[in-house]
PDB file of C-alpha atoms in Angstrom:
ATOM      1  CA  UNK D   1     355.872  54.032  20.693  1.00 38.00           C
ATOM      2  CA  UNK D   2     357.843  51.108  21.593  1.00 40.00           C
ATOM      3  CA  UNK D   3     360.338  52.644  23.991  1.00 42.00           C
ATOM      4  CA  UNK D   4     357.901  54.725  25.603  1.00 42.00           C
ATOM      5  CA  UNK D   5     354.830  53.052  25.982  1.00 38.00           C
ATOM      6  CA  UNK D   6     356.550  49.905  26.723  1.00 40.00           C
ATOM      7  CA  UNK D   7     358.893  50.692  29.144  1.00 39.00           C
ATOM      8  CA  UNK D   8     355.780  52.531  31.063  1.00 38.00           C
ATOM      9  CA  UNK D   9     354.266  49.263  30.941  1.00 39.00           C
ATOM     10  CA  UNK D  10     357.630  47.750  32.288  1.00 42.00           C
ATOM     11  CA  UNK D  11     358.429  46.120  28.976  1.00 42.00           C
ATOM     12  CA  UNK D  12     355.213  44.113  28.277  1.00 44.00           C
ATOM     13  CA  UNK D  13     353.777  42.749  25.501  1.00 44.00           C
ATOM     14  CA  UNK D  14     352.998  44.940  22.590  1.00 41.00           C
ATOM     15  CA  UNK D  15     350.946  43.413  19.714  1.00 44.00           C
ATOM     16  CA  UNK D  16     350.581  45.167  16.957  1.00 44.00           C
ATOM     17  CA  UNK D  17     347.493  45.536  13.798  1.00 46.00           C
ATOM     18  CA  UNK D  18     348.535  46.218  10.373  1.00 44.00           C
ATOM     19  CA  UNK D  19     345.301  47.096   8.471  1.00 43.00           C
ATOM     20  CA  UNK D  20     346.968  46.424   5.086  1.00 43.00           C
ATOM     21  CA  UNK D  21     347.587  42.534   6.511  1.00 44.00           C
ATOM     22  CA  UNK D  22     345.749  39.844   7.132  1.00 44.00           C
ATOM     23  CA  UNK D  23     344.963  38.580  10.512  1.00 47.00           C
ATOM     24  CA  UNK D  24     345.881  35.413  10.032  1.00 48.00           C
ATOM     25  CA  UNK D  25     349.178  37.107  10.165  1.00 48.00           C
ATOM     26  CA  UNK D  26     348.912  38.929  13.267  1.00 52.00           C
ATOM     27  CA  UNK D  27     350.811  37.509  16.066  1.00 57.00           C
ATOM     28  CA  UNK D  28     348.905  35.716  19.024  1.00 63.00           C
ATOM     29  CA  UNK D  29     347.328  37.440  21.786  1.00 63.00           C
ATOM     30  CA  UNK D  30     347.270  36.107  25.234  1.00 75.00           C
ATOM     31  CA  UNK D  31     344.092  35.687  27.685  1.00 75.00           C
ATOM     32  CA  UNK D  32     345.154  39.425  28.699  1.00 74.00           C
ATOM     33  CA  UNK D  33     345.213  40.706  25.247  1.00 76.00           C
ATOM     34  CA  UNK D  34     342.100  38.877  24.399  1.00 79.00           C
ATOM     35  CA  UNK D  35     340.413  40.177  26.976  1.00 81.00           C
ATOM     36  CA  UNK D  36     341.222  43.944  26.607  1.00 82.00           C
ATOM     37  CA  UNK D  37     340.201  43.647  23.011  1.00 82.00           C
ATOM     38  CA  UNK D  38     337.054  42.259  23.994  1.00 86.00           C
ATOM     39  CA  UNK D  39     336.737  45.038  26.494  1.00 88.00           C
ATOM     40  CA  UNK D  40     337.474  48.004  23.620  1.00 84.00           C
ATOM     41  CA  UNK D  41     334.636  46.431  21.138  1.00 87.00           C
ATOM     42  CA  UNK D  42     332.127  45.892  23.911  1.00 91.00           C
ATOM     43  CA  UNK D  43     332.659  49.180  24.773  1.00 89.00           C
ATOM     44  CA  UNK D  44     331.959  50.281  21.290  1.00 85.00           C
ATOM     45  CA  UNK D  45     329.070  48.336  20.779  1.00 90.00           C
ATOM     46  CA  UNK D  46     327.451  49.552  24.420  1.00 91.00           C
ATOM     47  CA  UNK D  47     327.959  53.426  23.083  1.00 87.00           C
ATOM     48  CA  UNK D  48     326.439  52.266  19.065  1.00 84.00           C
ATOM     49  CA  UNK D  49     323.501  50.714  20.751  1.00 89.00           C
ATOM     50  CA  UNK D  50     323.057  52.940  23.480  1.00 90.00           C
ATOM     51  CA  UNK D  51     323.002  50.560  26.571  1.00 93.00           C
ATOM     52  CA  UNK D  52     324.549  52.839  29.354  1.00 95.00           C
ATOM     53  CA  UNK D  53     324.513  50.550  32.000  1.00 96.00           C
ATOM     54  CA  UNK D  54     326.636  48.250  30.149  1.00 96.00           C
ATOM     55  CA  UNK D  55     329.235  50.971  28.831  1.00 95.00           C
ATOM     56  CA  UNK D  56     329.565  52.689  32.544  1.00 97.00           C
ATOM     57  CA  UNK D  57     330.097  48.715  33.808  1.00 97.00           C
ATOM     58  CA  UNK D  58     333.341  48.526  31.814  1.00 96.00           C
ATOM     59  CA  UNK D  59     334.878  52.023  33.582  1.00 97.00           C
ATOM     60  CA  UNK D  60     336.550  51.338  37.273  1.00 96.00           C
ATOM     61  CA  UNK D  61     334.748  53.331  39.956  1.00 96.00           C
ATOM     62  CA  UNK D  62     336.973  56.214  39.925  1.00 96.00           C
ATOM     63  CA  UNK D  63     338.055  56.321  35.986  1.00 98.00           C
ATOM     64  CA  UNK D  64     338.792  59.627  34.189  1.00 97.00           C
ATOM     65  CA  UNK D  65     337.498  60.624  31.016  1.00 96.00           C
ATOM     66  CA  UNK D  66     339.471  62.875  29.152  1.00 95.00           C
ATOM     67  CA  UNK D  67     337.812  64.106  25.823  1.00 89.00           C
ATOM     68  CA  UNK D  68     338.504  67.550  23.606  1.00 84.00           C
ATOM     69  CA  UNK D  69     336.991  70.648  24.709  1.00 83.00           C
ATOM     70  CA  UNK D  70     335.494  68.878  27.601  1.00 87.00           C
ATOM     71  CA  UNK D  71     336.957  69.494  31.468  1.00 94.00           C
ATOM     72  CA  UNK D  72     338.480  66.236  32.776  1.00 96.00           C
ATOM     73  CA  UNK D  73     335.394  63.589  34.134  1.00 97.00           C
ATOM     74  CA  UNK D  74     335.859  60.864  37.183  1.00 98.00           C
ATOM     75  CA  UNK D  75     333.912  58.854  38.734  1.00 97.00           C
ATOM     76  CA  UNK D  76     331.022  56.660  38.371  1.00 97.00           C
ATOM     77  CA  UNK D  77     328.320  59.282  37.989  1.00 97.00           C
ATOM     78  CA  UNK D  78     330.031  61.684  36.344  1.00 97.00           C
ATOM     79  CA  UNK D  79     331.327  59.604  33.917  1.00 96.00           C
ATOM     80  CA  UNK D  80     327.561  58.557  33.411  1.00 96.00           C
ATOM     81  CA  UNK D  81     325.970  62.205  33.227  1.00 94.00           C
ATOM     82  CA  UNK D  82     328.779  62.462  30.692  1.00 92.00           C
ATOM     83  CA  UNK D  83     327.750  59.677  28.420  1.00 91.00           C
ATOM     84  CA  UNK D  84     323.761  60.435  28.714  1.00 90.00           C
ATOM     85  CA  UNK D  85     324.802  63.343  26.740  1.00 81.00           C
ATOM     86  CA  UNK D  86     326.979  61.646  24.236  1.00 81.00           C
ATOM     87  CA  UNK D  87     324.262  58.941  23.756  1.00 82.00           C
ATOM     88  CA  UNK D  88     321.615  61.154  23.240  1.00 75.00           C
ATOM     89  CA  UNK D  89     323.373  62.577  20.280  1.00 67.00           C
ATOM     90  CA  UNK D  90     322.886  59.332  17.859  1.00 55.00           C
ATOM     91  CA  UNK D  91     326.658  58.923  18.326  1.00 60.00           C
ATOM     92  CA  UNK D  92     327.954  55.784  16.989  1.00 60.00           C
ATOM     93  CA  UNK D  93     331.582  54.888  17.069  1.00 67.00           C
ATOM     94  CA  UNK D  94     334.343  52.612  15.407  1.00 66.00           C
ATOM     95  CA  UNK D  95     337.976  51.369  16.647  1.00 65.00           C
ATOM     96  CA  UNK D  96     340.307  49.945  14.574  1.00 66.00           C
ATOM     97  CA  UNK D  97     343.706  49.005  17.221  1.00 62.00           C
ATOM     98  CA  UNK D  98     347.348  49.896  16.423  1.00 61.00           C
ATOM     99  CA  UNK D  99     348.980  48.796  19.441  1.00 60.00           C
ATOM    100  CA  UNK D 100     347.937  46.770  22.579  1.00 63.00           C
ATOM    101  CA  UNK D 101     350.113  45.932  25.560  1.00 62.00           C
ATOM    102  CA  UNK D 102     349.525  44.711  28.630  1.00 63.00           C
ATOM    103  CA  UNK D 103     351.253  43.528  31.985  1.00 66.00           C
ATOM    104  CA  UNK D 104     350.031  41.674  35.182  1.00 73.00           C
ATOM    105  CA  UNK D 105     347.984  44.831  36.347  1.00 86.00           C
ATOM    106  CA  UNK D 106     348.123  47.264  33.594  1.00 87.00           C
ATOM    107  CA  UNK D 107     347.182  47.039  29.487  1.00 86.00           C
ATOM    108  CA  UNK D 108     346.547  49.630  27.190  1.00 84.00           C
ATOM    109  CA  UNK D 109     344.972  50.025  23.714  1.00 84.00           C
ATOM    110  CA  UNK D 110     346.207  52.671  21.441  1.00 84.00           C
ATOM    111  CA  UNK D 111     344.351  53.104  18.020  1.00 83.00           C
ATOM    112  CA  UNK D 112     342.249  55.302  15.364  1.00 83.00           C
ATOM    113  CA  UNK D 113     338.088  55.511  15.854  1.00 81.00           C
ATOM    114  CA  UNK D 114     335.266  57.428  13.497  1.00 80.00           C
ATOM    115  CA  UNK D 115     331.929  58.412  15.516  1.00 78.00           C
ATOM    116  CA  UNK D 116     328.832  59.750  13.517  1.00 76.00           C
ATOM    117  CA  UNK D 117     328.193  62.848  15.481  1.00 73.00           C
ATOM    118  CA  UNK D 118     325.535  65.417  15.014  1.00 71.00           C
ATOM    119  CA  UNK D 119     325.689  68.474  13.030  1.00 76.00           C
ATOM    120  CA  UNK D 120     322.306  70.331  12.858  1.00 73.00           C
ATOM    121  CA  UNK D 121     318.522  69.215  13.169  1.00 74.00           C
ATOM    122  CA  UNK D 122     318.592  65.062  11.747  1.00 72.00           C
ATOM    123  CA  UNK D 123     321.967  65.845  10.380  1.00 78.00           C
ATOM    124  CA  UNK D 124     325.418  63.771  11.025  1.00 78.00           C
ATOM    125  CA  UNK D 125     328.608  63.778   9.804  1.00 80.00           C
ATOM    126  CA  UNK D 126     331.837  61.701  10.152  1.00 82.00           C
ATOM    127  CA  UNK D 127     334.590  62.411  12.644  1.00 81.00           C
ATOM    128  CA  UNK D 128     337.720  60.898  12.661  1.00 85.00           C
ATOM    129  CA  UNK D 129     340.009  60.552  15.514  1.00 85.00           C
ATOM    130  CA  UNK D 130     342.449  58.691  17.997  1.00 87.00           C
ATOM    131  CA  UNK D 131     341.899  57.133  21.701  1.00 87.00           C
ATOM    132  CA  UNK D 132     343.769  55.251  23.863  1.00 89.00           C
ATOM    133  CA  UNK D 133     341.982  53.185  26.696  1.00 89.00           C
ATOM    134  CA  UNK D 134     344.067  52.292  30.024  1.00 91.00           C
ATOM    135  CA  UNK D 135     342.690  49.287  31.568  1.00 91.00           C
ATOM    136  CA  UNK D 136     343.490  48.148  35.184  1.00 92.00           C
ATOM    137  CA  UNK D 137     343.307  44.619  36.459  1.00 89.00           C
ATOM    138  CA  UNK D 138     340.658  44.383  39.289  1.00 90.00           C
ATOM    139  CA  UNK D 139     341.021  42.454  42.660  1.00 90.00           C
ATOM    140  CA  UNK D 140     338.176  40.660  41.736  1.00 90.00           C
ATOM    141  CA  UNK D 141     340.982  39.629  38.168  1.00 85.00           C
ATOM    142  CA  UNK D 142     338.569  41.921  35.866  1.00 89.00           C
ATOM    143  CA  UNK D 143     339.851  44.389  33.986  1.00 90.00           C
ATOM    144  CA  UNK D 144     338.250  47.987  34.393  1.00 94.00           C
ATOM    145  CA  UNK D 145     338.922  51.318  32.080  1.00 95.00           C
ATOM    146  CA  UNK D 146     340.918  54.091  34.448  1.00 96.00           C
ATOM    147  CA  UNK D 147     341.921  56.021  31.554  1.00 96.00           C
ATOM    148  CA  UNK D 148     339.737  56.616  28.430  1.00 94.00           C
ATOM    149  CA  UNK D 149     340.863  59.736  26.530  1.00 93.00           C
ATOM    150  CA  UNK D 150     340.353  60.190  22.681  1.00 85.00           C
ATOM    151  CA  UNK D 151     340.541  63.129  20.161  1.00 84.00           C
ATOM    152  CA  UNK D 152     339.742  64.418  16.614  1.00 83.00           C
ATOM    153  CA  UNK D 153     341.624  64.347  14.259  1.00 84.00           C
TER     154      UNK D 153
END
């Protein structure tokens, strides 16, 4: 991951989580990497409480959505229509981050999620999977999802 993902990102900074260690032993994030983190678990808790304004705020206006099974979605309204369905469904998500990088107009985060999805009639069950987000940096100095793509394990 470190040659390829980094040099896309022209060599930027790539922090990494070990869930085994402690954060205390993590190294330090930046404002950047601060903020994209805050950005992935606000985005989480928008889709676990179900407030789609706030989780179609955090997507630039001409983001793509790439999920399993699913043609590609852009754009504002798609993107919404998309997650009215998703919401509906008593999903509710996890991340846990493996990687984050970042750069003066580009960050990433790379990383392993479990969603509660449903099964049959009042039934759920666990699915595990993987996502990486793709933020840009606004003119505006915000940082906006382009990219959100994830999969099952």
């Amino acid at each position: 991951m470190e040659g390829g993902l980094q040099s896309l990102l022209g060599g930027g900074n790539v922090a990494r989580r070990d869930p085994a260690r402690p954060s205390a032993a993590a190294p330090a994030m930046s404002r950047a990497e601060s903020g994209i983190r805050k950005l992935t678990q606000d985005w989480a808790l928008a889709c676990n409480t179900k407030h789609l304004e706030d989780l179609i705020d955090l997507y630039n206006t001409d983001a793509i959505v790439l999920r399993s099974n699913y043609p590609p979605v852009r754009g504002t309204s798609a993107i919404r229509e998309f997650f009215v369905h998703m919401l509906e469904v008593a999903w509710r998500c996890g991340t846990g981050i493996h990687a984050r990088a970042g750069r003066s107009d580009l960050a990433f985060d790379v990383g392993r999620c479990k969603m509660l999805v449903p099964t049959a009639m009042g039934k759920r069950r666990e699915e595990r999977g993987k996502f990486v987000m793709i933020y840009g940096r606004q003119p505006t100095g915000e940082w906006k999802a382009v990219v959100d793509s994830w999969t099952s394990d």
